[in-house]
């Protein structure tokens, strides 16, 4: 049974982890860090130096920056200094104008920006930005552990903010760092029993991500997977079904986001694609299955909170593709909408892990729409089996009778076992031959 204190903790946790974002969260987090450093400096910097963890580099190299029609970190860094507002958090470039973009292009061309891999750190989410003025003043801002968590702010050697790089143990945490320890049972109980008026905030995820999916079809973004699925050829192959509608709605939003469309989405655990994948499959299924508004609200909470739970032990960034995490959440939400209870929801998690464990993250990019669609299609299959009480068993691979142990088996592989894979992926990405 969820206590009143636990319920408040979980709601606070969800409000921290389910937030609006424009553009891919890794370059936006870098832009946010630049904006904060620039604000601390008090003027437009003459030069900017960024030291980034490998996972930040990997996820920021190949994605479009909203409103710029450009790709990658240099323009995100330039615009963070020239037009960014840290008060907007991951919507840091919300007020971007064409004039700002042109100034940003010129700033990049003037070679005022240097980007480096940060050596000697264990933290996978680490952004360190130092800005300098023409008259020799300097300011530094550091984000770590979470896309919006500033741990250091300095100006001319004076420390204005200092937090430990690693989060402290629970007993020592400040209130803003407190994190509720979850289990799948606790996630399910909260989603299905919390007073409905306390969890209706999740409807904003539906509004934002549904809008992103619709807007995506108005343009030609990324690899146009969502649009392809809605065209006669796609429908001729995939059919005109709930399944195909789930795939097209989810991949459309991902197409637009990865291409840099200036469309806000609701993120989950620092990832817009994860927020989309937690939301759209559940929304489409509920609409076409004629579930009630309350059932959809609870299913969205179940989906998003399951993803947050898995991320607690996986970490914000890892070598494991985030679509595995988010799609596992949507599998739980769809199973619930099919009429499943806790046992069937647990079965759907086991089915997901049995199928998608080990999918490699090779950076944020337009082709993420393909991975998202693979994850979401598996979510539907996993739910279909689970509602019939069919699931991967203790005799199979990573699966154990205890569903929470299954989840931690998955996150051990993603957080620790795949570290060498992560290094190899980054090495391949940074040593590819340029296109002719």
Coordinates of C-alpha atoms in Angstrom, one line a residue:
X1 CA 0.0 0.0 0.0
X2 CA 1.3 3.4 -1.0
X3 CA 1.6 5.8 2.0
X4 CA 0.8 9.5 1.8
X5 CA 4.5 10.4 2.1
X6 CA 5.4 7.9 -0.7
X7 CA 2.6 9.3 -2.9
X8 CA 4.0 12.8 -2.5
X9 CA 7.5 11.6 -3.2
X10 CA 6.5 9.8 -6.4
X11 CA 4.5 12.8 -7.6
X12 CA 7.5 15.1 -7.0
X13 CA 9.7 12.6 -8.8
X14 CA 7.5 12.5 -11.8
X15 CA 7.2 16.3 -12.0
X16 CA 11.0 16.4 -12.1
X17 CA 11.4 13.7 -14.7
X18 CA 8.5 14.4 -17.0
X19 CA 9.1 17.8 -18.4
X20 CA 8.7 19.7 -21.7
X21 CA 11.7 19.9 -24.0
X22 CA 12.4 21.3 -27.5
X23 CA 15.0 19.4 -29.5
X24 CA 17.2 16.5 -28.4
X25 CA 18.0 16.8 -24.7
X26 CA 21.8 16.3 -24.9
X27 CA 22.6 19.3 -27.2
X28 CA 19.9 21.3 -25.4
X29 CA 21.6 20.5 -22.0
X30 CA 24.9 21.7 -23.4
X31 CA 23.1 24.9 -24.7
X32 CA 21.6 25.3 -21.2
X33 CA 25.0 25.0 -19.6
X34 CA 26.4 27.6 -22.0
X35 CA 23.5 30.0 -21.3
X36 CA 24.1 29.7 -17.6
X37 CA 27.9 30.3 -17.9
X38 CA 27.2 33.3 -20.2
X39 CA 24.7 34.8 -17.8
X40 CA 27.2 34.4 -15.0
X41 CA 29.9 36.1 -17.1
X42 CA 27.5 39.0 -17.8
X43 CA 28.3 39.6 -21.5
X44 CA 28.6 37.8 -24.8
X45 CA 31.7 35.6 -24.5
X46 CA 34.7 36.0 -26.8
X47 CA 35.4 32.3 -26.6
X48 CA 33.7 29.1 -25.4
X49 CA 35.3 25.9 -24.3
X50 CA 33.3 22.7 -23.6
X51 CA 34.5 19.5 -22.0
X52 CA 31.8 16.8 -22.4
X53 CA 31.4 13.1 -21.4
X54 CA 31.5 10.5 -24.1
X55 CA 27.8 9.9 -23.9
X56 CA 26.9 13.6 -24.3
X57 CA 29.2 13.8 -27.4
X58 CA 27.6 10.6 -28.8
X59 CA 24.1 11.9 -28.4
X60 CA 24.7 15.4 -29.7
X61 CA 26.7 14.7 -32.9
X62 CA 24.0 13.8 -35.4
X63 CA 20.8 15.6 -34.4
X64 CA 19.1 18.7 -35.7
X65 CA 19.1 21.8 -33.6
X66 CA 15.5 23.3 -33.4
X67 CA 14.9 26.3 -35.6
X68 CA 18.4 26.3 -37.3
X69 CA 18.3 23.7 -40.1
X70 CA 21.7 22.8 -38.7
X71 CA 23.1 19.7 -37.0
X72 CA 25.4 19.2 -34.0
X73 CA 27.0 20.9 -31.1
X74 CA 28.7 24.0 -32.5
X75 CA 25.5 25.8 -33.4
X76 CA 23.8 24.6 -30.1
X77 CA 26.7 26.1 -28.1
X78 CA 26.8 29.3 -30.1
X79 CA 23.1 29.9 -29.7
X80 CA 23.2 29.0 -26.0
X81 CA 25.5 32.0 -25.6
X82 CA 23.8 34.4 -28.0
X83 CA 20.1 33.6 -27.4
X84 CA 19.7 31.0 -24.6
X85 CA 17.8 31.6 -21.4
X86 CA 18.7 29.2 -18.6
X87 CA 15.3 30.0 -16.9
X88 CA 13.7 28.0 -19.7
X89 CA 15.6 24.8 -18.7
X90 CA 15.5 22.3 -21.6
X91 CA 13.5 24.8 -23.7
X92 CA 16.5 27.1 -23.5
X93 CA 16.3 28.2 -27.1
X94 CA 12.5 28.8 -27.0
X95 CA 12.8 32.5 -28.1
X96 CA 15.2 31.8 -31.0
X97 CA 14.9 34.1 -34.0
X98 CA 16.3 34.0 -37.6
X99 CA 18.6 36.8 -36.7
X100 CA 19.9 34.8 -33.8
X101 CA 20.6 31.8 -36.1
X102 CA 22.5 34.0 -38.5
X103 CA 24.6 35.4 -35.6
X104 CA 25.2 31.8 -34.4
X105 CA 26.4 30.7 -37.8
X106 CA 28.9 33.6 -37.9
X107 CA 30.0 32.8 -34.3
X108 CA 30.7 29.2 -35.3
X109 CA 32.5 30.4 -38.5
X110 CA 34.8 32.6 -36.4
X111 CA 36.0 29.5 -34.6
X112 CA 35.3 30.8 -31.2
X113 CA 34.2 27.4 -29.9
X114 CA 36.3 24.4 -28.9
X115 CA 34.8 21.0 -27.9
X116 CA 36.7 18.3 -26.1
X117 CA 36.1 14.9 -24.5
X118 CA 36.3 15.1 -20.7
X119 CA 38.8 12.6 -19.5
X120 CA 39.0 10.9 -16.2
X121 CA 35.4 11.0 -15.1
X122 CA 33.0 8.1 -14.4
X123 CA 29.9 10.2 -14.8
X124 CA 28.2 9.5 -18.1
X125 CA 26.2 12.8 -18.1
X126 CA 28.8 15.5 -17.7
X127 CA 28.9 19.0 -19.3
X128 CA 31.6 21.5 -18.4
X129 CA 31.5 24.9 -20.1
X130 CA 34.0 27.8 -19.6
X131 CA 33.3 31.1 -21.3
X132 CA 35.8 34.0 -21.5
X133 CA 35.3 37.7 -22.3
X134 CA 37.6 39.9 -24.4
X135 CA 38.9 41.7 -21.3
X136 CA 39.9 38.4 -19.6
X137 CA 37.0 37.6 -17.3
X138 CA 35.8 34.0 -17.2
X139 CA 32.9 31.9 -15.9
X140 CA 32.4 28.2 -15.7
X141 CA 29.2 26.1 -15.3
X142 CA 29.0 22.3 -14.9
X143 CA 26.0 20.0 -15.3
X144 CA 26.2 16.4 -14.1
X145 CA 24.0 13.4 -13.4
X146 CA 20.8 15.0 -14.7
X147 CA 20.3 17.2 -17.8
X148 CA 19.4 20.2 -15.7
X149 CA 21.4 19.6 -12.5
X150 CA 24.1 22.3 -12.1
X151 CA 26.8 21.2 -9.7
X152 CA 29.3 24.0 -10.2
X153 CA 29.1 27.7 -11.1
X154 CA 32.1 29.9 -10.9
X155 CA 33.1 33.5 -11.9
X156 CA 36.7 34.6 -12.0
X157 CA 37.7 31.9 -9.5
X158 CA 34.8 32.7 -7.0
X159 CA 32.6 29.6 -6.4
X160 CA 29.0 30.6 -6.6
X161 CA 27.6 27.1 -6.5
X162 CA 29.1 23.8 -5.5
X163 CA 27.4 20.4 -5.3
X164 CA 29.0 16.9 -5.2
X165 CA 29.4 15.4 -8.6
X166 CA 27.7 12.2 -7.5
X167 CA 24.4 12.4 -5.7
X168 CA 24.6 11.9 -2.0
X169 CA 23.1 9.0 -0.1
X170 CA 19.5 9.4 0.7
X171 CA 20.0 10.3 4.3
X172 CA 22.3 13.2 3.3
X173 CA 20.4 14.5 0.3
X174 CA 18.8 17.9 0.1
X175 CA 15.1 18.0 -0.5
X176 CA 15.5 18.8 -4.2
X177 CA 17.7 15.7 -4.6
X178 CA 15.4 13.2 -2.7
X179 CA 14.5 10.3 -4.9
X180 CA 11.8 7.7 -4.0
X181 CA 13.0 4.1 -4.3
X182 CA 10.6 2.2 -6.5
X183 CA 9.6 -1.4 -7.3
X184 CA 7.3 -2.4 -10.1
X185 CA 4.6 -3.3 -7.5
X186 CA 4.9 0.2 -6.0
X187 CA 4.7 1.7 -9.5
X188 CA 1.5 -0.2 -10.3
X189 CA -0.2 0.5 -7.0
X190 CA 0.5 4.2 -7.3
X191 CA -0.7 4.4 -10.9
X192 CA -3.9 2.5 -10.2
X193 CA -4.9 3.9 -6.8
X194 CA -3.6 7.5 -6.5
X195 CA -6.4 10.1 -6.4
X196 CA -7.1 11.0 -10.0
X197 CA -6.9 14.7 -9.4
X198 CA -3.3 14.3 -8.1
X199 CA -2.1 12.6 -11.3
X200 CA -3.9 14.5 -14.0
X201 CA -0.8 16.5 -14.7
X202 CA 0.3 13.6 -17.0
X203 CA -2.4 14.7 -19.5
X204 CA 0.0 17.5 -20.6
X205 CA 2.3 14.7 -22.0
X206 CA -0.6 13.5 -24.1
X207 CA -1.3 17.1 -25.4
X208 CA 2.3 17.9 -26.2
X209 CA 3.3 14.6 -27.8
X210 CA 0.0 14.2 -29.7
X211 CA 0.5 17.7 -31.1
X212 CA 4.1 16.8 -32.1
X213 CA 2.9 13.7 -33.9
X214 CA 0.3 15.7 -35.8
X215 CA 2.7 18.5 -36.7
X216 CA 5.3 16.1 -37.9
X217 CA 3.1 14.9 -40.7
X218 CA 2.9 18.5 -42.1
X219 CA 6.6 18.5 -43.0
X220 CA 9.2 16.1 -44.3
X221 CA 11.4 15.4 -41.3
X222 CA 14.2 12.9 -40.8
X223 CA 13.6 9.6 -42.6
X224 CA 9.9 10.2 -42.7
X225 CA 9.1 6.9 -41.2
X226 CA 5.8 8.0 -39.6
X227 CA 4.7 9.6 -42.9
X228 CA 5.7 6.5 -44.8
X229 CA 3.5 4.3 -42.6
X230 CA 0.5 6.5 -43.2
X231 CA 0.8 6.4 -47.0
X232 CA -0.8 3.9 -49.3
X233 CA 2.3 1.8 -49.6
X234 CA 2.8 1.7 -45.8
X235 CA -0.9 0.9 -45.2
X236 CA -0.8 -1.7 -47.9
X237 CA 2.0 -3.6 -46.1
X238 CA 1.2 -2.8 -42.5
X239 CA -2.6 -2.5 -42.7
X240 CA -4.9 0.1 -41.3
X241 CA -5.0 -1.1 -37.7
X242 CA -4.5 0.0 -34.1
X243 CA -1.0 -1.5 -34.4
X244 CA 0.0 0.5 -37.5
X245 CA -1.6 3.6 -36.0
X246 CA 0.6 3.2 -32.9
X247 CA 3.7 2.8 -34.9
X248 CA 3.0 5.8 -37.2
X249 CA 2.0 8.2 -34.4
X250 CA 5.0 7.4 -32.4
X251 CA 7.6 7.4 -35.2
X252 CA 6.2 10.7 -36.6
X253 CA 6.9 12.6 -33.4
X254 CA 10.4 11.1 -33.3
X255 CA 11.1 12.0 -37.0
X256 CA 10.4 15.6 -36.3
X257 CA 12.3 15.8 -33.0
X258 CA 15.5 14.2 -34.3
X259 CA 15.4 16.5 -37.4
X260 CA 15.3 19.6 -35.2
X261 CA 11.7 20.7 -35.6
X262 CA 10.9 23.5 -33.1
X263 CA 8.1 21.5 -31.6
X264 CA 8.0 20.9 -27.9
X265 CA 7.5 17.4 -26.6
X266 CA 7.1 15.9 -23.1
X267 CA 10.3 14.2 -22.1
X268 CA 10.9 11.3 -19.7
X269 CA 14.1 11.0 -17.7
X270 CA 15.9 13.5 -19.8
X271 CA 14.9 12.1 -23.2
X272 CA 12.2 13.4 -25.6
X273 CA 12.2 10.1 -27.5
X274 CA 11.5 8.3 -24.3
X275 CA 8.7 10.7 -23.4
X276 CA 7.2 10.1 -26.9
X277 CA 7.5 6.3 -26.6
X278 CA 6.0 6.3 -23.1
X279 CA 3.0 8.4 -24.3
X280 CA 1.9 7.8 -27.9
X281 CA 1.4 4.0 -27.9
X282 CA -0.7 4.3 -24.8
X283 CA -2.7 7.3 -26.1
X284 CA -3.4 5.7 -29.5
X285 CA -4.4 2.3 -28.0
X286 CA -6.7 4.0 -25.4
X287 CA -8.4 6.1 -28.1
X288 CA -9.1 3.1 -30.4
X289 CA -9.9 0.7 -27.6
X290 CA -12.5 3.2 -26.1
X291 CA -10.9 3.3 -22.7
X292 CA -12.1 6.0 -20.3
X293 CA -10.3 9.2 -19.6
X294 CA -9.4 8.0 -16.2
X295 CA -8.0 4.7 -17.5
X296 CA -5.8 6.5 -20.0
X297 CA -4.5 8.8 -17.3
X298 CA -3.6 5.9 -15.1
X299 CA -2.0 4.0 -18.0
X300 CA 0.1 7.1 -18.8
X301 CA 1.3 7.3 -15.2
X302 CA 2.1 3.6 -15.2
X303 CA 4.0 3.9 -18.5
X304 CA 6.0 7.0 -17.5
X305 CA 6.7 5.9 -14.0
X306 CA 7.9 2.4 -15.1
X307 CA 10.5 4.1 -17.4
X308 CA 11.6 6.3 -14.5
X309 CA 11.9 3.3 -12.3
X310 CA 14.1 1.5 -14.8
X311 CA 16.2 4.6 -15.2
X312 CA 16.9 4.8 -11.5
X313 CA 19.4 1.9 -11.8
X314 CA 20.3 2.3 -15.5
X315 CA 21.3 6.0 -15.3
X316 CA 20.3 8.9 -17.6
X317 CA 22.7 7.9 -20.3
X318 CA 24.1 4.4 -21.2
X319 CA 25.0 2.1 -24.0
X320 CA 21.5 0.6 -23.8
X321 CA 19.1 2.2 -26.2
X322 CA 16.5 4.3 -24.3
X323 CA 13.7 2.9 -26.5
X324 CA 14.0 -0.4 -24.6
X325 CA 13.2 1.5 -21.3
X326 CA 10.4 3.6 -22.6
X327 CA 8.8 0.9 -24.7
X328 CA 8.7 -1.3 -21.6
X329 CA 6.7 1.5 -19.9
X330 CA 4.3 1.6 -22.8
X331 CA 3.9 -2.2 -22.7
X332 CA 2.8 -1.9 -19.1
X333 CA 0.4 0.9 -20.0
X334 CA -1.2 -1.0 -22.9
X335 CA -1.5 -4.2 -20.8
X336 CA -3.4 -2.2 -18.2
X337 CA -5.7 -0.8 -20.9
X338 CA -6.3 -4.3 -22.1
X339 CA -7.7 -5.1 -18.6
X340 CA -4.5 -6.6 -17.1
X341 CA -3.6 -6.5 -13.4
X342 CA -0.2 -6.4 -11.8
X343 CA 0.6 -10.0 -12.7
X344 CA 0.0 -9.4 -16.4
X345 CA 1.9 -6.1 -16.3
X346 CA 4.9 -7.9 -14.8
X347 CA 4.6 -10.5 -17.6
X348 CA 4.8 -7.7 -20.2
X349 CA 8.0 -6.4 -18.6
X350 CA 9.5 -9.9 -18.8
X351 CA 8.5 -10.2 -22.5
X352 CA 10.2 -6.9 -23.3
X353 CA 13.4 -7.8 -21.6
X354 CA 13.5 -11.2 -23.2
X355 CA 13.3 -9.5 -26.6
X356 CA 15.1 -6.1 -26.6
X357 CA 17.9 -6.4 -24.0
X358 CA 21.1 -5.4 -25.6
X359 CA 19.9 -2.9 -28.2
X360 CA 22.8 -0.6 -28.6
X361 CA 22.6 3.2 -28.4
X362 CA 24.7 4.7 -31.2
X363 CA 23.7 8.2 -30.5
X364 CA 20.7 10.4 -31.1
X365 CA 19.9 10.7 -34.8
X366 CA 17.1 10.6 -37.4
X367 CA 17.3 6.8 -37.5
X368 CA 16.1 6.7 -33.8
X369 CA 12.6 6.7 -35.3
X370 CA 13.4 3.1 -36.5
X371 CA 14.5 2.0 -33.1
X372 CA 11.6 3.6 -31.4
X373 CA 9.2 1.8 -33.8
X374 CA 11.0 -1.5 -33.1
X375 CA 10.6 -0.9 -29.4
X376 CA 6.9 0.1 -29.6
X377 CA 6.0 -2.9 -31.9
X378 CA 7.6 -5.2 -29.3
X379 CA 5.6 -3.4 -26.6
X380 CA 2.3 -4.3 -28.4
X381 CA 3.4 -7.9 -28.9
X382 CA 4.5 -8.2 -25.2
X383 CA 1.2 -6.9 -24.0
X384 CA -0.7 -9.3 -26.3
X385 CA 1.1 -12.2 -24.8
X386 CA 0.9 -10.9 -21.2
X387 CA -2.8 -10.5 -21.3
X388 CA -3.1 -14.2 -22.1
X389 CA -0.7 -15.0 -19.2
X390 CA 2.1 -15.9 -21.6
X391 CA 5.6 -14.7 -20.8
X392 CA 9.3 -15.5 -20.8
X393 CA 10.2 -17.7 -17.9
X394 CA 13.0 -18.2 -15.4
X395 CA 14.6 -20.8 -17.7
X396 CA 15.2 -18.1 -20.4
X397 CA 18.2 -15.8 -20.5
X398 CA 17.9 -12.7 -18.2
X399 CA 14.5 -13.6 -16.9
X400 CA 13.9 -14.5 -13.3
X401 CA 10.7 -15.2 -11.4
X402 CA 11.0 -11.8 -9.6
X403 CA 10.3 -9.1 -12.1
X404 CA 12.3 -6.5 -10.3
X405 CA 15.4 -8.8 -10.5
X406 CA 14.7 -9.0 -14.3
X407 CA 14.8 -5.2 -14.5
X408 CA 18.0 -5.0 -12.5
X409 CA 19.6 -7.7 -14.7
X410 CA 18.8 -5.5 -17.7
X411 CA 20.1 -2.3 -16.1
X412 CA 23.3 -4.1 -14.9
X413 CA 24.0 -4.9 -18.6
X414 CA 23.2 -1.4 -19.7
X415 CA 25.0 0.5 -16.9
X416 CA 28.1 -1.7 -16.5
X417 CA 28.3 -4.6 -18.9
X418 CA 28.1 -2.5 -22.0
X419 CA 30.7 0.1 -21.1
X420 CA 33.3 -1.3 -23.5
X421 CA 30.6 -1.3 -26.2
X422 CA 29.9 2.3 -25.5
X423 CA 33.5 3.2 -25.9
X424 CA 33.7 1.3 -29.2
X425 CA 30.6 2.9 -30.5
X426 CA 32.0 6.4 -29.8
X427 CA 35.3 5.4 -31.4
X428 CA 33.6 4.3 -34.5
X429 CA 31.4 7.4 -34.7
X430 CA 34.4 9.8 -34.3
X431 CA 36.6 8.0 -36.8
X432 CA 34.2 7.5 -39.7
X433 CA 35.5 8.5 -43.1
X434 CA 33.8 11.8 -44.3
X435 CA 31.2 11.5 -47.0
X436 CA 32.4 12.3 -50.5

